[in-house]
XYZ file of C-alpha atoms in Angstrom:
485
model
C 0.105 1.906 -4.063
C -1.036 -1.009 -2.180
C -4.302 -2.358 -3.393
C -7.571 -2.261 -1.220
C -10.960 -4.208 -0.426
C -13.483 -2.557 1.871
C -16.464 -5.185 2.200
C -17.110 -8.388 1.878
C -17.084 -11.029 -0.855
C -20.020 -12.448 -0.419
C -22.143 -8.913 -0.064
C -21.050 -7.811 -3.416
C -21.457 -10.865 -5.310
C -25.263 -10.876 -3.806
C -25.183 -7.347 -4.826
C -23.876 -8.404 -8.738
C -26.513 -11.124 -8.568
C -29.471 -9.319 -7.748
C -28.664 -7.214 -11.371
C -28.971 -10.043 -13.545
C -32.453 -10.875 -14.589
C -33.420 -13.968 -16.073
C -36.432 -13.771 -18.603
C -38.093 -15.713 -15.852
C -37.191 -13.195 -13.235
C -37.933 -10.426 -15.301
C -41.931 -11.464 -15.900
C -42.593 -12.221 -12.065
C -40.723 -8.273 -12.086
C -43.051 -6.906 -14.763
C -46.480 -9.353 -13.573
C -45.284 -7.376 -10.031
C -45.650 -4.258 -11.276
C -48.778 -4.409 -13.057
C -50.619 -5.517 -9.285
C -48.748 -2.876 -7.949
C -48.679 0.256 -9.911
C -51.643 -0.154 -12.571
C -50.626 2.426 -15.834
C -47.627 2.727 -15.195
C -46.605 -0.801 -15.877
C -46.124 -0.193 -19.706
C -43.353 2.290 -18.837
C -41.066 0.254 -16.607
C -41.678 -2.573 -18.918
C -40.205 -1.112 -21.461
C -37.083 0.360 -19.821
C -36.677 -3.254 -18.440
C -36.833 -4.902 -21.924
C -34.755 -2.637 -23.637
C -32.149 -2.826 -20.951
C -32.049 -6.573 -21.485
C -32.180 -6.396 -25.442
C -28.997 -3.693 -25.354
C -27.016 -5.952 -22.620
C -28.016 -9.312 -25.522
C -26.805 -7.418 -27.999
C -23.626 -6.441 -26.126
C -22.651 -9.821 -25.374
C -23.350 -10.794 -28.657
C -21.317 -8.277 -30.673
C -18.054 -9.703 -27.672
C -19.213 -13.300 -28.526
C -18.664 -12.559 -32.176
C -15.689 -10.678 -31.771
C -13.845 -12.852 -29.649
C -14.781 -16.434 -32.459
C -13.564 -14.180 -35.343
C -10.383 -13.718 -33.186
C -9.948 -17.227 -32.392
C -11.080 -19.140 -35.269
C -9.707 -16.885 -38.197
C -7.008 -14.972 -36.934
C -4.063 -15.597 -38.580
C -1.843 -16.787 -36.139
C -2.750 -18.955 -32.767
C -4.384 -17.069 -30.006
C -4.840 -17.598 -26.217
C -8.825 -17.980 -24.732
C -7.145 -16.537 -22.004
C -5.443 -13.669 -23.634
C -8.413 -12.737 -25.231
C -10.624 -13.444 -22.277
C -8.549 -11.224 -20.132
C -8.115 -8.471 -23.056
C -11.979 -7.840 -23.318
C -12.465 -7.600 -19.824
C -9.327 -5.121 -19.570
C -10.515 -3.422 -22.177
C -14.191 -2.150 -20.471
C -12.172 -1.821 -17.135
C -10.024 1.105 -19.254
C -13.269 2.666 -20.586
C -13.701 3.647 -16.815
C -11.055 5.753 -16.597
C -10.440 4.980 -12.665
C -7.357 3.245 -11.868
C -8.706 1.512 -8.863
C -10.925 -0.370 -10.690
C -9.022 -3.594 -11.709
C -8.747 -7.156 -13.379
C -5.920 -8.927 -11.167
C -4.207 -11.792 -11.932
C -3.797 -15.086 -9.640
C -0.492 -13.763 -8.294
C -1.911 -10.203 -7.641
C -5.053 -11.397 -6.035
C -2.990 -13.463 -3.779
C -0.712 -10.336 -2.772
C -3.486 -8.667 -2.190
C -5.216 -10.962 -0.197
C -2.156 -11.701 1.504
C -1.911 -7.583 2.734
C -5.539 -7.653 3.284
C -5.474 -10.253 5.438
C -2.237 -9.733 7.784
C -0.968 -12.885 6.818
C 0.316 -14.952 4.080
C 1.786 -18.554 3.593
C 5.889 -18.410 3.223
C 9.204 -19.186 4.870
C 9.434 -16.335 7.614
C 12.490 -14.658 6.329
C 13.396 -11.170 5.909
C 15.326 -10.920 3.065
C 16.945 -7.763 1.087
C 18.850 -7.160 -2.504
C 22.406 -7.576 -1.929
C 24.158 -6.532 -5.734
C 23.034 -9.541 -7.582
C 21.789 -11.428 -4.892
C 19.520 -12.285 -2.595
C 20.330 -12.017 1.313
C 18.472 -13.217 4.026
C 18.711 -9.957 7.014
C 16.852 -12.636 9.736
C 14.348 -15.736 10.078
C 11.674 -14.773 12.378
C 11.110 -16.653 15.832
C 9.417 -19.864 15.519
C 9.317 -19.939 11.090
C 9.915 -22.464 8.881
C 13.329 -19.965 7.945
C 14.346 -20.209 11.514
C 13.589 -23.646 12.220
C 15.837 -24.569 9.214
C 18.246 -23.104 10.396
C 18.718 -19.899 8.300
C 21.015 -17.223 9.322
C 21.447 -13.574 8.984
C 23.984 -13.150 5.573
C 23.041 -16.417 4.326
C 22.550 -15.821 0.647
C 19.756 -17.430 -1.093
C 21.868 -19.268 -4.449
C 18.586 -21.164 -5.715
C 15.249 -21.583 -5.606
C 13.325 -24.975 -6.255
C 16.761 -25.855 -8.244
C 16.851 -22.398 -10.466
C 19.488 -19.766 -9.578
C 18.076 -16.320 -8.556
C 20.915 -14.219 -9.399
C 19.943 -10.988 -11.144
C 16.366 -11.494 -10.168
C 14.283 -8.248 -8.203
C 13.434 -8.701 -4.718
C 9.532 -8.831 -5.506
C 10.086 -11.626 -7.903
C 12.622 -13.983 -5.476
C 10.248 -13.277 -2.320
C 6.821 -13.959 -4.562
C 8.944 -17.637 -5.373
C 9.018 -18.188 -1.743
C 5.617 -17.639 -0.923
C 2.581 -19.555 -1.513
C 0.171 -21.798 -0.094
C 0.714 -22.979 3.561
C 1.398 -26.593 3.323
C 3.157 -26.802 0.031
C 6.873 -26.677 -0.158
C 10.001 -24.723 -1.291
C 13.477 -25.686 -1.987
C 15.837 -23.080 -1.340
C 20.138 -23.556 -1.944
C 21.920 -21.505 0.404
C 24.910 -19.752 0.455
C 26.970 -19.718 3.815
C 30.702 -19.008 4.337
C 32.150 -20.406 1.126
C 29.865 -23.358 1.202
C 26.169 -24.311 -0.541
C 23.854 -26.498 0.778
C 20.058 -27.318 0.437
C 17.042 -26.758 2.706
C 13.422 -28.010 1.585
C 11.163 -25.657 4.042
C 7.559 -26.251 4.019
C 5.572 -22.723 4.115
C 3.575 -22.248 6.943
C 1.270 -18.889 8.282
C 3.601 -15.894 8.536
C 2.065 -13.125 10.062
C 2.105 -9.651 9.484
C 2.347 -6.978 12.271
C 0.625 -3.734 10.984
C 0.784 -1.957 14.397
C 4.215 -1.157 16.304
C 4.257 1.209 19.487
C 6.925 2.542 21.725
C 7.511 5.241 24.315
C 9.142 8.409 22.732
C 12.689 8.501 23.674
C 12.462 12.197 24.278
C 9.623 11.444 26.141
C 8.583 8.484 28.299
C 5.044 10.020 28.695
C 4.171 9.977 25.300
C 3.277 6.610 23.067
C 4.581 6.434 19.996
C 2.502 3.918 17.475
C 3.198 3.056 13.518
C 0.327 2.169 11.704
C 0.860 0.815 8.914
C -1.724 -0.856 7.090
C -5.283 -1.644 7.856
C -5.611 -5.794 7.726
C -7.859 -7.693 9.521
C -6.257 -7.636 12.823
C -4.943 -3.884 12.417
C -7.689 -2.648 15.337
C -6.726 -5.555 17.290
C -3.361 -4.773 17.347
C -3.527 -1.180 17.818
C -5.838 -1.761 21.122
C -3.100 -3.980 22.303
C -0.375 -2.149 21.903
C -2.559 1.241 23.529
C -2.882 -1.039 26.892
C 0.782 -1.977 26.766
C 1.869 1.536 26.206
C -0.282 2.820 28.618
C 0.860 0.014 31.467
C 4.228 1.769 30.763
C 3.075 5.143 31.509
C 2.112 7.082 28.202
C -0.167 9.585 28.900
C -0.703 10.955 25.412
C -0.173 9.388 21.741
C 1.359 9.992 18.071
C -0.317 8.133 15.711
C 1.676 7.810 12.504
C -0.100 7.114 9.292
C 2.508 8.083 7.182
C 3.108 5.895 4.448
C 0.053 3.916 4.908
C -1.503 3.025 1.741
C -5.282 2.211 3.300
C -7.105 -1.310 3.647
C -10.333 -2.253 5.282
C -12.867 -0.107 5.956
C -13.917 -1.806 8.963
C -10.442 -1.583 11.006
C -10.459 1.883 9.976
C -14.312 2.171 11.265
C -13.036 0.482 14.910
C -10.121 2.571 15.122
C -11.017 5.900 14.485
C -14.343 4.879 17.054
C -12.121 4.433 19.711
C -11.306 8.302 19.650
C -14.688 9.597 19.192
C -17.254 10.388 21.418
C -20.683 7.825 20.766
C -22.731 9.126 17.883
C -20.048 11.159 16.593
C -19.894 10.682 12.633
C -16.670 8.660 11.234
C -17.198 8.857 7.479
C -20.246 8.610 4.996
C -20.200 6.302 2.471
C -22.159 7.628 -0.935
C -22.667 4.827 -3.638
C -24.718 5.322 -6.798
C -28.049 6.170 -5.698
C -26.453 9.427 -4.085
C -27.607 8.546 -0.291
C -24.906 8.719 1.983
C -24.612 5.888 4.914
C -23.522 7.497 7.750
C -21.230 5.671 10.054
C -21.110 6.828 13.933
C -18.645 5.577 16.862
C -20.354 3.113 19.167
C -19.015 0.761 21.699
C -20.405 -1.831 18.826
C -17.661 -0.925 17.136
C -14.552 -0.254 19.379
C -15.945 -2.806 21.857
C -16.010 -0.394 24.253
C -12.380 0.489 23.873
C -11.951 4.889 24.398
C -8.914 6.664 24.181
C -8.816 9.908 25.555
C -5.675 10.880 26.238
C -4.439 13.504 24.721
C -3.244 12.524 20.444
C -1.537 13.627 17.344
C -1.628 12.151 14.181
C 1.291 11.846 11.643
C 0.821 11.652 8.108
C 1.941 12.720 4.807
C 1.316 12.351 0.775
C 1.458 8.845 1.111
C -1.001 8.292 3.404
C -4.195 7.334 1.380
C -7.729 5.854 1.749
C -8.483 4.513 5.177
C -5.624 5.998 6.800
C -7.114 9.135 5.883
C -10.765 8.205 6.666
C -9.059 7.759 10.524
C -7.154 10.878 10.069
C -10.026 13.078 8.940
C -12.279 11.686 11.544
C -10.067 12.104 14.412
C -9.870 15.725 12.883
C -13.463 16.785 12.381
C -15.024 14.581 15.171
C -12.406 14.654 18.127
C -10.601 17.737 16.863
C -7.233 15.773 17.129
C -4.864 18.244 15.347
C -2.840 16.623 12.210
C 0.939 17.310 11.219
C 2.598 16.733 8.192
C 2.196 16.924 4.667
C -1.148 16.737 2.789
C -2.707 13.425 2.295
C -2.951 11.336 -1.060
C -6.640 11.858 -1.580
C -8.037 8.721 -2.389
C -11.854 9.107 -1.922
C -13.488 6.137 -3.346
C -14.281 2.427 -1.517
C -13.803 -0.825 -3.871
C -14.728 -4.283 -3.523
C -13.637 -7.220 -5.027
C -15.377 -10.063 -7.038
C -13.536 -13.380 -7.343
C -13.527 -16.387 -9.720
C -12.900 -19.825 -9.765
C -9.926 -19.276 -11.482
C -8.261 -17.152 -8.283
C -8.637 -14.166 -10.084
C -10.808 -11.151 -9.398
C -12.660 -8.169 -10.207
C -11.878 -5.203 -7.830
C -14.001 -2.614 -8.718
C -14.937 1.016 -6.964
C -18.759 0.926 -5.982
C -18.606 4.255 -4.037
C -17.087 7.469 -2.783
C -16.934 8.392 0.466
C -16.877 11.572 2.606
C -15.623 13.218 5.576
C -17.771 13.529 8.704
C -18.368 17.234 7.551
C -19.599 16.002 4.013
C -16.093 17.034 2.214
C -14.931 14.368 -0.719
C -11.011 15.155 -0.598
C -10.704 12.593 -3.563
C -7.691 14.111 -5.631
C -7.425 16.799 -3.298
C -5.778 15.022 -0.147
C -6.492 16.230 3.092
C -4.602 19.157 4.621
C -2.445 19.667 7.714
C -3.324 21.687 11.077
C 0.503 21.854 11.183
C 2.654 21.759 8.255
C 6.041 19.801 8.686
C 8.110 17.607 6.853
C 11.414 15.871 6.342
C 13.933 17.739 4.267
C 13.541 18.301 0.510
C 16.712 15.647 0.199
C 14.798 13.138 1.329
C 12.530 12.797 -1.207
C 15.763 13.068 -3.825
C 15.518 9.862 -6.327
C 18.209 7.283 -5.781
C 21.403 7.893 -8.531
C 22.322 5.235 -10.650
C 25.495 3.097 -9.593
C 25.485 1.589 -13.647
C 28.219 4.406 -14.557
C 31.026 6.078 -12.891
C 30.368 9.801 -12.954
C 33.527 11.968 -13.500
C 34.739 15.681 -14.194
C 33.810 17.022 -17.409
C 30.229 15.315 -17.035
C 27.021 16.790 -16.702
C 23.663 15.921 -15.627
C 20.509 15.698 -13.408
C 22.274 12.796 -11.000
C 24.894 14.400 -10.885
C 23.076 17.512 -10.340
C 21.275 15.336 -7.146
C 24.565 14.113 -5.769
C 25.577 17.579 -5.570
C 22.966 17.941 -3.405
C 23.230 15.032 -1.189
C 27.244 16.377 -0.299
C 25.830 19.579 0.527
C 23.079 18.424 2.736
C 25.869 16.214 4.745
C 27.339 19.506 4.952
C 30.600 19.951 1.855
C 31.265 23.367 0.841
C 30.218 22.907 -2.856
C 28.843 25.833 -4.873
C 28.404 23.903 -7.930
C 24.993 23.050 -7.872
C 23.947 22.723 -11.185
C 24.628 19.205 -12.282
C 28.144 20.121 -13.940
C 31.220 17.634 -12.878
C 33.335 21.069 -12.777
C 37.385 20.484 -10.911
C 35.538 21.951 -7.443
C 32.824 18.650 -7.106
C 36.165 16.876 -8.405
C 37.848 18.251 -4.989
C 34.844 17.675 -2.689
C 34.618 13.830 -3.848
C 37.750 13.593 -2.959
C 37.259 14.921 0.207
C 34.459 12.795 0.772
C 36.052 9.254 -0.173
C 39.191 10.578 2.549
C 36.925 11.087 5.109
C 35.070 7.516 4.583
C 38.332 5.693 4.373
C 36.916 5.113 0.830
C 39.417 4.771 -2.435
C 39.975 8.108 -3.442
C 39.793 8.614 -7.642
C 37.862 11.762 -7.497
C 35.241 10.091 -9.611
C 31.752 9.076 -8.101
C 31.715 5.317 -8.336
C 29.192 2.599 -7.309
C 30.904 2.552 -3.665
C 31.333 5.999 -3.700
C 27.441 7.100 -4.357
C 26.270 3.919 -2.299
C 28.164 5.458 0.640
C 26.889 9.193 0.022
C 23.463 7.984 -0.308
C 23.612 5.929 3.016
C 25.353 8.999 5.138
C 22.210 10.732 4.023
C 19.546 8.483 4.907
C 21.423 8.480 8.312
C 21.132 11.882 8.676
C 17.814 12.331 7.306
C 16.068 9.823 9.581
C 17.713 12.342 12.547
C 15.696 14.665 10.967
C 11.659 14.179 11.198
C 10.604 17.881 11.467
C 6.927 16.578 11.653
C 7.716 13.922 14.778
C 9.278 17.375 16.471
C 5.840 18.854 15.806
C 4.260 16.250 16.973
C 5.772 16.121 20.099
C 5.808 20.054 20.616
C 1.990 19.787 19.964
C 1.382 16.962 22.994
C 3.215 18.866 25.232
C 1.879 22.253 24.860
């Protein structure tokens, strides 16, 4: 899942800072205490102290560690390596897999989905086979300015072919800092050429609305992050939605990994009466901070039209803070699938190097006081897209064929009798009837017909299906059923 921060920087480094005690510090603490609280003086002394004499020896048992590594090991090691394994290593001890050392590259990404925008070309690009195909260059980007086309494929970048690499690793090449710039060799109707783009701001929409096609009363709104500008853009895209004449809203959270815990704060505000609790946020002292709607923090922005909200097991951290507070506090009713149930807020720490520290430094819970952290939140109305959907993708490496057995085989069997192929072998057995139904299949698709489920073969099946299955959002239909009740 996507990664998260929920405050900011600077708070939580003052927060860090305040922990570490100087010897200095620590006297004026203990000199304090002795004006202050008289016999009891001895006591916190002492807890002080011996904190600071176990942290010493601590660092001092890593200190030695790390120059016996690097001095007598017997091969050459990396500061870095080390560095980075000793800080991994107490981030393990925690057993919480939010809690993180990240790299340059993944503090960028997630500074880049944090805040809505990130320095690159402006081109939407997809895996094509073995390469890399740009699907459009976005209005007023470097990519379209250049001159980039839909199907141009991308041959090279900065001089180095890209064939065979993933799509993470050839769009992570393309980004970086705004300013600096990218060569990229391009592909286009039998002939290459070069283009040197220089990245600029690309932003990142995380809110898209539109008016239900089955019904032009009702707003229809994708949320799918929370970045910095997520509550900006949703309140826009209410006002345009409502100048078009919705008079009720589905808010779909599906698939939305989280993010700030502000945006979250302003959205779920905006549906929730003044004074109403949004979420508590318990850190380690145990006391909750409650946080209320207020026109501080929706800027005076209600909705109150009638609303729905989407979401399913991938929906996760703020996306269920606004989901459970729209639930408990404005009794909106939820359809869908149960939630991921991430319950705990992080923060991050960062270093000179452009790497950070995200760590967790509390646990929040709903408005009622319920911590749904590995539990997820559940449903007023249980609906889903069908059990195919969530089928993994087959492998196109090998041709399957009769005589064969196994579980992708056992899955494409499946997929041909969701798209509706009399097939009652179901068990993942190539038998003569799948054999028959393949063929049937490839005939019907103007596809090669060998009876055998090749690359083009299961490509095809497996887009037919996503067709279908995107005709088929059973928890939309609830959604809509709900509104207009």
């Amino acid at each position: 899942m996507k990664k998260r921060k929920w405050f900011k920087k600077a708070e939580l480094k003052k927060k860090l800072t305040q922990k570490k005690f100087s010897c200095l510090t620590l006297l004026v603490t203990i000199l304090c205490t002795v004006v202050v609280s008289g016999g009891s003086v001895f006591l916190v002394m002492n807890h002080q102290m011996n904190a600071l004499k176990q942290a010493n020896q601590a660092m001092g048992k890593i200190s030695t560690v790390y120059n016996a590594l690097y001095n007598n090991y017997y091969k050459s090691l990396s500061k870095t390596k080390l560095v980075e394994g000793a800080i991994n290593g107490m981030i393990e001890s925690l057993g919480d897999p939010y809690t993180e050392y990240m790299n340059a590259t993944e503090t960028q990404e997630l500074n880049d989905s944090i805040s809505g925008s990130f320095g690159g070309i402006g081109a939407q690009v997809q895996k094509s086979g073995n390469e890399i195909k740009i699907i459009a260059a976005i209005s007023g980007t470097p990519a379209a300015k250049a001159g980039l086309k839909a199907n141009d494929v991308i041959v090279k970048i900065n001089g180095k072919s890209i064939s065979g690499y993933s799509l993470n690793k050839a769009v992570s090449l393309m980004r970086g800092k705004i300013g600096t710039k990218v060569t990229l060799t391009i592909k286009r109707d039998g002939s290459t050429f070069t283009k040197t783009l220089t990245r600029a701001e690309i932003p990142v929409t995380t809110v898209e609305g539109s008016l239900a096609k089955e019904d032009k009363k009702v707003g229809y709104i994708v949320v799918s992050s929370f970045s910095e500008n997520t509550a900006k853009e949703f309140k826009q895209t209410i006002k345009k939605l409502r100048k078009k004449g919705a008079t009720s809203f589905i808010i779909d959270v599906r698939n939305n990994p989280g993010g700030l815990l502000d945006q979250a704060l302003a959205m779920s505000s905006m549906f929730l009466k003044n004074g109403k609790t949004i979420v508590q946020v318990v850190g380690r002292d145990g006391k909750p901070t409650v946080y209320k709607a207020s026109n501080e923090l929706d800027d005076n922005f209600k909705v109150t039209e009638k609303t729905v909200v989407l979401m399913n097991g991938s929906s996760a951290s703020a996306s269920e803070i606004f989901a459970a507070a729209l639930k408990q506090s404005a009794n909106v009713t939820l359809v869908g699938t149960k939630s991921y149930g991430k319950g705990t807020v992080q923060n991050t720490l960062p270093f000179t190097d452009n790497t950070q520290l995200k760590l967790t430094i509390a646990k929040w819970l709903t408005p009622n006081g319920t911590w749904i952290h590995g539990k997820g939140l559940s449903p007023d109305v249980k609906a889903d897209y069908p059990s195919v959907a969530y089928l993994p993708a087959i492998s196109t490496k090998k041709t399957y064929s009769e005589g064969q057995n196994s579980k992708q085989i056992k899955n494409l069997q499946k997929m041909l009798i969701y798209l509706g192929y009399d097939l009652s072998e179901k068990t993942g057995y190539f038998g003569d009837q799948t054999k028959s139904v393949i063929e049937q299949y490839q005939t019907d698709n103007n596809l090669t017909v060998t009876g055998t489920a090749n690359k083009e073969t299961v490509e095809s099946i497996e887009k037919q299906v996503a067709k279908k299955v995107s005709k088929s959002d059973n928890a939309y239909k609830k959604a809509l059923e709900q509104l207009q009740k």
